[in-house]
Amino acid sequence: MEVLVQGLTPVPGEALGETYDLRGLKCPLPVLKTRKRLKSMETGASLTLETTDPLAGIDIPHFCSQDGHVLLSSERTETGHRFVIRKG
């Protein structure tokens, strides 16, 4: 099931930016590592996150809102979540 945030629909190829595998990491590491990765990226670049931490479904959207990034999509996967973020 895919949840769209801020009324946006995924753009074809949007997830073709970087993919960051954060599976196996527990809170707060997924957010901390995402913040660090995004700092090294250009504004407007997209980053796909793969997580298994159950709290990531709350933490990643909150992080995006607080840090000025756009959460393009949030999807539950078989083992966790997949997020697509556009750096703000």
PDB file of N, CA and C in Angstrom, residues 2-88:
ATOM      1  N   GLU A   2       0.617   2.164  -0.889  1.00  0.00           N
ATOM      2  CA  GLU A   2       1.411   3.378  -0.986  1.00  0.00           C
ATOM      3  C   GLU A   2       0.640   4.545  -0.402  1.00  0.00           C
ATOM      4  N   VAL A   3       1.323   5.329   0.397  1.00  0.00           N
ATOM      5  CA  VAL A   3       0.720   6.515   0.983  1.00  0.00           C
ATOM      6  C   VAL A   3       1.403   7.719   0.377  1.00  0.00           C
ATOM      7  N   LEU A   4       0.633   8.616  -0.216  1.00  0.00           N
ATOM      8  CA  LEU A   4       1.197   9.809  -0.820  1.00  0.00           C
ATOM      9  C   LEU A   4       1.099  10.954   0.166  1.00  0.00           C
ATOM     10  N   VAL A   5       2.151  11.714   0.245  1.00  0.00           N
ATOM     11  CA  VAL A   5       2.236  12.794   1.207  1.00  0.00           C
ATOM     12  C   VAL A   5       2.148  14.127   0.482  1.00  0.00           C
ATOM     13  N   GLN A   6       1.508  15.099   1.076  1.00  0.00           N
ATOM     14  CA  GLN A   6       1.369  16.455   0.562  1.00  0.00           C
ATOM     15  C   GLN A   6       0.688  16.489  -0.794  1.00  0.00           C
ATOM     16  N   GLY A   7      -0.170  15.524  -1.071  1.00  0.00           N
ATOM     17  CA  GLY A   7      -0.933  15.529  -2.308  1.00  0.00           C
ATOM     18  C   GLY A   7      -0.118  15.290  -3.557  1.00  0.00           C
ATOM     19  N   LEU A   8       1.110  14.846  -3.409  1.00  0.00           N
ATOM     20  CA  LEU A   8       1.965  14.616  -4.569  1.00  0.00           C
ATOM     21  C   LEU A   8       1.837  13.182  -5.039  1.00  0.00           C
ATOM     22  N   THR A   9       1.977  12.988  -6.322  1.00  0.00           N
ATOM     23  CA  THR A   9       2.022  11.640  -6.861  1.00  0.00           C
ATOM     24  C   THR A   9       3.456  11.354  -7.267  1.00  0.00           C
ATOM     25  N   PRO A  10       3.893  10.113  -7.162  1.00  0.00           N
ATOM     26  CA  PRO A  10       5.258   9.796  -7.553  1.00  0.00           C
ATOM     27  C   PRO A  10       5.478  10.113  -9.025  1.00  0.00           C
ATOM     28  N   VAL A  11       6.622  10.672  -9.301  1.00  0.00           N
ATOM     29  CA  VAL A  11       7.002  10.975 -10.677  1.00  0.00           C
ATOM     30  C   VAL A  11       7.733   9.755 -11.216  1.00  0.00           C
ATOM     31  N   PRO A  12       7.372   9.270 -12.414  1.00  0.00           N
ATOM     32  CA  PRO A  12       8.095   8.121 -12.962  1.00  0.00           C
ATOM     33  C   PRO A  12       9.594   8.405 -12.971  1.00  0.00           C
ATOM     34  N   GLY A  13      10.354   7.449 -12.462  1.00  0.00           N
ATOM     35  CA  GLY A  13      11.802   7.611 -12.411  1.00  0.00           C
ATOM     36  C   GLY A  13      12.279   8.381 -11.198  1.00  0.00           C
ATOM     37  N   GLU A  14      11.359   8.873 -10.360  1.00  0.00           N
ATOM     38  CA  GLU A  14      11.740   9.665  -9.188  1.00  0.00           C
ATOM     39  C   GLU A  14      12.666   8.874  -8.278  1.00  0.00           C
ATOM     40  N   ALA A  15      12.412   7.571  -8.144  1.00  0.00           N
ATOM     41  CA  ALA A  15      13.220   6.747  -7.258  1.00  0.00           C
ATOM     42  C   ALA A  15      14.559   6.376  -7.885  1.00  0.00           C
ATOM     43  N   LEU A  16      14.870   6.919  -9.064  1.00  0.00           N
ATOM     44  CA  LEU A  16      16.131   6.592  -9.710  1.00  0.00           C
ATOM     45  C   LEU A  16      17.297   7.361  -9.118  1.00  0.00           C
ATOM     46  N   GLY A  17      17.029   8.272  -8.167  1.00  0.00           N
ATOM     47  CA  GLY A  17      18.110   8.931  -7.456  1.00  0.00           C
ATOM     48  C   GLY A  17      18.840   7.889  -6.619  1.00  0.00           C
ATOM     49  N   GLU A  18      19.521   8.334  -5.610  1.00  0.00           N
ATOM     50  CA  GLU A  18      20.256   7.408  -4.748  1.00  0.00           C
ATOM     51  C   GLU A  18      19.300   6.555  -3.919  1.00  0.00           C
ATOM     52  N   THR A  19      19.714   5.335  -3.642  1.00  0.00           N
ATOM     53  CA  THR A  19      18.980   4.466  -2.722  1.00  0.00           C
ATOM     54  C   THR A  19      19.871   4.213  -1.518  1.00  0.00           C
ATOM     55  N   TYR A  20      19.307   4.360  -0.338  1.00  0.00           N
ATOM     56  CA  TYR A  20      20.054   4.218   0.902  1.00  0.00           C
ATOM     57  C   TYR A  20      19.426   3.081   1.702  1.00  0.00           C
ATOM     58  N   ASP A  21      20.187   2.024   1.922  1.00  0.00           N
ATOM     59  CA  ASP A  21      19.710   0.841   2.634  1.00  0.00           C
ATOM     60  C   ASP A  21      19.952   1.020   4.134  1.00  0.00           C
ATOM     61  N   LEU A  22      18.887   1.271   4.861  1.00  0.00           N
ATOM     62  CA  LEU A  22      18.964   1.458   6.306  1.00  0.00           C
ATOM     63  C   LEU A  22      18.310   0.299   7.052  1.00  0.00           C
ATOM     64  N   ARG A  23      18.112  -0.813   6.350  1.00  0.00           N
ATOM     65  CA  ARG A  23      17.484  -1.980   6.973  1.00  0.00           C
ATOM     66  C   ARG A  23      18.369  -2.511   8.089  1.00  0.00           C
ATOM     67  N   GLY A  24      17.725  -2.888   9.181  1.00  0.00           N
ATOM     68  CA  GLY A  24      18.441  -3.434  10.328  1.00  0.00           C
ATOM     69  C   GLY A  24      18.822  -2.392  11.364  1.00  0.00           C
ATOM     70  N   LEU A  25      18.695  -1.110  11.029  1.00  0.00           N
ATOM     71  CA  LEU A  25      19.033  -0.048  11.975  1.00  0.00           C
ATOM     72  C   LEU A  25      17.798   0.356  12.769  1.00  0.00           C
ATOM     73  N   LYS A  26      18.000   0.654  14.037  1.00  0.00           N
ATOM     74  CA  LYS A  26      16.907   1.062  14.927  1.00  0.00           C
ATOM     75  C   LYS A  26      17.013   2.553  15.235  1.00  0.00           C
ATOM     76  N   CYS A  27      15.883   3.127  15.634  1.00  0.00           N
ATOM     77  CA  CYS A  27      15.779   4.531  16.017  1.00  0.00           C
ATOM     78  C   CYS A  27      16.868   4.857  17.040  1.00  0.00           C
ATOM     79  N   PRO A  28      17.568   5.949  16.846  1.00  0.00           N
ATOM     80  CA  PRO A  28      17.395   7.068  15.923  1.00  0.00           C
ATOM     81  C   PRO A  28      18.280   6.993  14.680  1.00  0.00           C
ATOM     82  N   LEU A  29      18.961   5.869  14.462  1.00  0.00           N
ATOM     83  CA  LEU A  29      19.946   5.799  13.376  1.00  0.00           C
ATOM     84  C   LEU A  29      19.387   6.063  11.980  1.00  0.00           C
ATOM     85  N   PRO A  30      18.205   5.565  11.603  1.00  0.00           N
ATOM     86  CA  PRO A  30      17.730   5.877  10.252  1.00  0.00           C
ATOM     87  C   PRO A  30      17.619   7.382   9.978  1.00  0.00           C
ATOM     88  N   VAL A  31      17.114   8.142  10.938  1.00  0.00           N
ATOM     89  CA  VAL A  31      16.999   9.593  10.749  1.00  0.00           C
ATOM     90  C   VAL A  31      18.374  10.248  10.745  1.00  0.00           C
ATOM     91  N   LEU A  32      19.233   9.867  11.661  1.00  0.00           N
ATOM     92  CA  LEU A  32      20.566  10.481  11.732  1.00  0.00           C
ATOM     93  C   LEU A  32      21.362  10.225  10.458  1.00  0.00           C
ATOM     94  N   LYS A  33      21.325   9.003   9.957  1.00  0.00           N
ATOM     95  CA  LYS A  33      22.064   8.682   8.738  1.00  0.00           C
ATOM     96  C   LYS A  33      21.435   9.346   7.511  1.00  0.00           C
ATOM     97  N   THR A  34      20.108   9.457   7.495  1.00  0.00           N
ATOM     98  CA  THR A  34      19.435  10.142   6.388  1.00  0.00           C
ATOM     99  C   THR A  34      19.825  11.615   6.370  1.00  0.00           C
ATOM    100  N   ARG A  35      19.825  12.256   7.523  1.00  0.00           N
ATOM    101  CA  ARG A  35      20.221  13.665   7.616  1.00  0.00           C
ATOM    102  C   ARG A  35      21.643  13.855   7.080  1.00  0.00           C
ATOM    103  N   LYS A  36      22.549  12.991   7.486  1.00  0.00           N
ATOM    104  CA  LYS A  36      23.942  13.102   7.043  1.00  0.00           C
ATOM    105  C   LYS A  36      24.054  12.907   5.532  1.00  0.00           C
ATOM    106  N   ARG A  37      23.347  11.924   4.990  1.00  0.00           N
ATOM    107  CA  ARG A  37      23.396  11.654   3.546  1.00  0.00           C
ATOM    108  C   ARG A  37      22.834  12.838   2.763  1.00  0.00           C
ATOM    109  N   LEU A  38      21.705  13.384   3.211  1.00  0.00           N
ATOM    110  CA  LEU A  38      21.078  14.501   2.503  1.00  0.00           C
ATOM    111  C   LEU A  38      21.959  15.748   2.502  1.00  0.00           C
ATOM    112  N   LYS A  39      22.740  15.958   3.553  1.00  0.00           N
ATOM    113  CA  LYS A  39      23.634  17.122   3.602  1.00  0.00           C
ATOM    114  C   LYS A  39      24.639  17.107   2.467  1.00  0.00           C
ATOM    115  N   SER A  40      25.007  15.924   1.994  1.00  0.00           N
ATOM    116  CA  SER A  40      26.012  15.814   0.932  1.00  0.00           C
ATOM    117  C   SER A  40      25.392  15.853  -0.466  1.00  0.00           C
ATOM    118  N   MET A  41      24.070  15.963  -0.545  1.00  0.00           N
ATOM    119  CA  MET A  41      23.382  15.926  -1.837  1.00  0.00           C
ATOM    120  C   MET A  41      22.958  17.328  -2.268  1.00  0.00           C
ATOM    121  N   GLU A  42      22.738  17.487  -3.578  1.00  0.00           N
ATOM    122  CA  GLU A  42      22.264  18.747  -4.143  1.00  0.00           C
ATOM    123  C   GLU A  42      20.798  18.963  -3.788  1.00  0.00           C
ATOM    124  N   THR A  43      20.400  20.219  -3.614  1.00  0.00           N
ATOM    125  CA  THR A  43      18.993  20.547  -3.410  1.00  0.00           C
ATOM    126  C   THR A  43      18.185  20.058  -4.610  1.00  0.00           C
ATOM    127  N   GLY A  44      17.065  19.421  -4.337  1.00  0.00           N
ATOM    128  CA  GLY A  44      16.206  18.891  -5.397  1.00  0.00           C
ATOM    129  C   GLY A  44      16.495  17.445  -5.754  1.00  0.00           C
ATOM    130  N   ALA A  45      17.619  16.907  -5.271  1.00  0.00           N
ATOM    131  CA  ALA A  45      17.957  15.503  -5.542  1.00  0.00           C
ATOM    132  C   ALA A  45      17.010  14.598  -4.756  1.00  0.00           C
ATOM    133  N   SER A  46      16.787  13.400  -5.267  1.00  0.00           N
ATOM    134  CA  SER A  46      15.912  12.461  -4.563  1.00  0.00           C
ATOM    135  C   SER A  46      16.727  11.346  -3.920  1.00  0.00           C
ATOM    136  N   LEU A  47      16.205  10.869  -2.818  1.00  0.00           N
ATOM    137  CA  LEU A  47      16.835   9.799  -2.059  1.00  0.00           C
ATOM    138  C   LEU A  47      15.750   8.804  -1.674  1.00  0.00           C
ATOM    139  N   THR A  48      15.964   7.539  -2.024  1.00  0.00           N
ATOM    140  CA  THR A  48      15.049   6.470  -1.635  1.00  0.00           C
ATOM    141  C   THR A  48      15.643   5.763  -0.430  1.00  0.00           C
ATOM    142  N   LEU A  49      14.843   5.602   0.608  1.00  0.00           N
ATOM    143  CA  LEU A  49      15.278   4.918   1.827  1.00  0.00           C
ATOM    144  C   LEU A  49      14.562   3.588   1.947  1.00  0.00           C
ATOM    145  N   GLU A  50      15.304   2.572   2.349  1.00  0.00           N
ATOM    146  CA  GLU A  50      14.737   1.261   2.691  1.00  0.00           C
ATOM    147  C   GLU A  50      14.985   1.062   4.178  1.00  0.00           C
ATOM    148  N   THR A  51      13.918   0.879   4.968  1.00  0.00           N
ATOM    149  CA  THR A  51      14.060   0.732   6.413  1.00  0.00           C
ATOM    150  C   THR A  51      13.286  -0.482   6.918  1.00  0.00           C
ATOM    151  N   THR A  52      13.694  -0.978   8.084  1.00  0.00           N
ATOM    152  CA  THR A  52      12.949  -2.040   8.761  1.00  0.00           C
ATOM    153  C   THR A  52      12.478  -1.601  10.142  1.00  0.00           C
ATOM    154  N   ASP A  53      12.952  -0.470  10.627  1.00  0.00           N
ATOM    155  CA  ASP A  53      12.559   0.034  11.942  1.00  0.00           C
ATOM    156  C   ASP A  53      11.086   0.435  11.921  1.00  0.00           C
ATOM    157  N   PRO A  54      10.248  -0.160  12.777  1.00  0.00           N
ATOM    158  CA  PRO A  54       8.825   0.187  12.776  1.00  0.00           C
ATOM    159  C   PRO A  54       8.564   1.674  13.036  1.00  0.00           C
ATOM    160  N   LEU A  55       9.437   2.328  13.785  1.00  0.00           N
ATOM    161  CA  LEU A  55       9.249   3.747  14.088  1.00  0.00           C
ATOM    162  C   LEU A  55       9.602   4.660  12.919  1.00  0.00           C
ATOM    163  N   ALA A  56      10.246   4.128  11.897  1.00  0.00           N
ATOM    164  CA  ALA A  56      10.607   4.952  10.741  1.00  0.00           C
ATOM    165  C   ALA A  56       9.368   5.521  10.065  1.00  0.00           C
ATOM    166  N   GLY A  57       8.251   4.816  10.137  1.00  0.00           N
ATOM    167  CA  GLY A  57       7.011   5.300   9.543  1.00  0.00           C
ATOM    168  C   GLY A  57       6.524   6.596  10.170  1.00  0.00           C
ATOM    169  N   ILE A  58       6.954   6.873  11.379  1.00  0.00           N
ATOM    170  CA  ILE A  58       6.639   8.125  12.070  1.00  0.00           C
ATOM    171  C   ILE A  58       7.820   9.089  11.970  1.00  0.00           C
ATOM    172  N   ASP A  59       9.020   8.568  12.215  1.00  0.00           N
ATOM    173  CA  ASP A  59      10.210   9.410  12.317  1.00  0.00           C
ATOM    174  C   ASP A  59      10.617  10.075  11.007  1.00  0.00           C
ATOM    175  N   ILE A  60      10.596   9.347   9.903  1.00  0.00           N
ATOM    176  CA  ILE A  60      11.059   9.906   8.624  1.00  0.00           C
ATOM    177  C   ILE A  60      10.137  11.027   8.143  1.00  0.00           C
ATOM    178  N   PRO A  61       8.801  10.849   8.148  1.00  0.00           N
ATOM    179  CA  PRO A  61       7.945  11.977   7.759  1.00  0.00           C
ATOM    180  C   PRO A  61       8.140  13.204   8.660  1.00  0.00           C
ATOM    181  N   HIS A  62       8.288  12.983   9.964  1.00  0.00           N
ATOM    182  CA  HIS A  62       8.506  14.095  10.893  1.00  0.00           C
ATOM    183  C   HIS A  62       9.832  14.794  10.586  1.00  0.00           C
ATOM    184  N   PHE A  63      10.872  14.025  10.356  1.00  0.00           N
ATOM    185  CA  PHE A  63      12.178  14.582   9.999  1.00  0.00           C
ATOM    186  C   PHE A  63      12.076  15.453   8.747  1.00  0.00           C
ATOM    187  N   CYS A  64      11.405  14.955   7.716  1.00  0.00           N
ATOM    188  CA  CYS A  64      11.262  15.723   6.470  1.00  0.00           C
ATOM    189  C   CYS A  64      10.552  17.043   6.729  1.00  0.00           C
ATOM    190  N   SER A  65       9.494  16.993   7.495  1.00  0.00           N
ATOM    191  CA  SER A  65       8.730  18.197   7.817  1.00  0.00           C
ATOM    192  C   SER A  65       9.577  19.203   8.593  1.00  0.00           C
ATOM    193  N   GLN A  66      10.329  18.728   9.552  1.00  0.00           N
ATOM    194  CA  GLN A  66      11.134  19.608  10.396  1.00  0.00           C
ATOM    195  C   GLN A  66      12.345  20.186   9.673  1.00  0.00           C
ATOM    196  N   ASP A  67      12.932  19.424   8.751  1.00  0.00           N
ATOM    197  CA  ASP A  67      14.169  19.852   8.085  1.00  0.00           C
ATOM    198  C   ASP A  67      13.940  20.450   6.699  1.00  0.00           C
ATOM    199  N   GLY A  68      12.684  20.555   6.266  1.00  0.00           N
ATOM    200  CA  GLY A  68      12.388  21.229   5.005  1.00  0.00           C
ATOM    201  C   GLY A  68      12.556  20.390   3.753  1.00  0.00           C
ATOM    202  N   HIS A  69      12.498  19.077   3.895  1.00  0.00           N
ATOM    203  CA  HIS A  69      12.564  18.188   2.740  1.00  0.00           C
ATOM    204  C   HIS A  69      11.146  17.777   2.346  1.00  0.00           C
ATOM    205  N   VAL A  70      10.979  17.268   1.131  1.00  0.00           N
ATOM    206  CA  VAL A  70       9.661  16.850   0.658  1.00  0.00           C
ATOM    207  C   VAL A  70       9.605  15.326   0.653  1.00  0.00           C
ATOM    208  N   LEU A  71       8.662  14.786   1.384  1.00  0.00           N
ATOM    209  CA  LEU A  71       8.435  13.346   1.369  1.00  0.00           C
ATOM    210  C   LEU A  71       7.506  13.052   0.202  1.00  0.00           C
ATOM    211  N   LEU A  72       8.069  12.515  -0.871  1.00  0.00           N
ATOM    212  CA  LEU A  72       7.293  12.256  -2.082  1.00  0.00           C
ATOM    213  C   LEU A  72       6.399  11.042  -1.940  1.00  0.00           C
ATOM    214  N   SER A  73       6.903   9.996  -1.278  1.00  0.00           N
ATOM    215  CA  SER A  73       6.072   8.815  -1.056  1.00  0.00           C
ATOM    216  C   SER A  73       6.574   8.023   0.135  1.00  0.00           C
ATOM    217  N   SER A  74       5.650   7.301   0.729  1.00  0.00           N
ATOM    218  CA  SER A  74       5.929   6.418   1.849  1.00  0.00           C
ATOM    219  C   SER A  74       5.154   5.141   1.581  1.00  0.00           C
ATOM    220  N   GLU A  75       5.857   4.033   1.558  1.00  0.00           N
ATOM    221  CA  GLU A  75       5.226   2.764   1.188  1.00  0.00           C
ATOM    222  C   GLU A  75       5.633   1.680   2.174  1.00  0.00           C
ATOM    223  N   ARG A  76       4.657   0.912   2.641  1.00  0.00           N
ATOM    224  CA  ARG A  76       4.979  -0.259   3.460  1.00  0.00           C
ATOM    225  C   ARG A  76       5.470  -1.353   2.534  1.00  0.00           C
ATOM    226  N   THR A  77       6.538  -1.996   2.928  1.00  0.00           N
ATOM    227  CA  THR A  77       7.076  -3.105   2.156  1.00  0.00           C
ATOM    228  C   THR A  77       6.898  -4.381   2.970  1.00  0.00           C
ATOM    229  N   GLU A  78       7.320  -5.475   2.409  1.00  0.00           N
ATOM    230  CA  GLU A  78       7.203  -6.758   3.098  1.00  0.00           C
ATOM    231  C   GLU A  78       7.969  -6.765   4.423  1.00  0.00           C
ATOM    232  N   THR A  79       9.092  -6.035   4.464  1.00  0.00           N
ATOM    233  CA  THR A  79       9.938  -6.051   5.658  1.00  0.00           C
ATOM    234  C   THR A  79      10.001  -4.726   6.398  1.00  0.00           C
ATOM    235  N   GLY A  80       9.361  -3.680   5.899  1.00  0.00           N
ATOM    236  CA  GLY A  80       9.438  -2.383   6.571  1.00  0.00           C
ATOM    237  C   GLY A  80       8.790  -1.273   5.773  1.00  0.00           C
ATOM    238  N   HIS A  81       9.594  -0.260   5.441  1.00  0.00           N
ATOM    239  CA  HIS A  81       9.102   0.908   4.713  1.00  0.00           C
ATOM    240  C   HIS A  81      10.069   1.299   3.604  1.00  0.00           C
ATOM    241  N   ARG A  82       9.518   1.966   2.596  1.00  0.00           N
ATOM    242  CA  ARG A  82      10.314   2.603   1.543  1.00  0.00           C
ATOM    243  C   ARG A  82       9.822   4.046   1.455  1.00  0.00           C
ATOM    244  N   PHE A  83      10.756   4.977   1.516  1.00  0.00           N
ATOM    245  CA  PHE A  83      10.444   6.396   1.430  1.00  0.00           C
ATOM    246  C   PHE A  83      11.198   6.992   0.260  1.00  0.00           C
ATOM    247  N   VAL A  84      10.577   7.950  -0.411  1.00  0.00           N
ATOM    248  CA  VAL A  84      11.276   8.735  -1.423  1.00  0.00           C
ATOM    249  C   VAL A  84      11.212  10.178  -0.953  1.00  0.00           C
ATOM    250  N   ILE A  85      12.398  10.777  -0.805  1.00  0.00           N
ATOM    251  CA  ILE A  85      12.534  12.135  -0.288  1.00  0.00           C
ATOM    252  C   ILE A  85      13.193  13.004  -1.346  1.00  0.00           C
ATOM    253  N   ARG A  86      12.698  14.220  -1.496  1.00  0.00           N
ATOM    254  CA  ARG A  86      13.385  15.217  -2.323  1.00  0.00           C
ATOM    255  C   ARG A  86      14.016  16.218  -1.368  1.00  0.00           C
ATOM    256  N   LYS A  87      15.318  16.425  -1.527  1.00  0.00           N
ATOM    257  CA  LYS A  87      16.024  17.342  -0.640  1.00  0.00           C
ATOM    258  C   LYS A  87      15.527  18.761  -0.846  1.00  0.00           C
ATOM    259  N   GLY A  88      15.211  19.423   0.270  1.00  0.00           N
ATOM    260  CA  GLY A  88      14.741  20.806   0.240  1.00  0.00           C
ATOM    261  C   GLY A  88      15.871  21.788   0.418  1.00  0.00           C
TER     262      GLY A  88
END
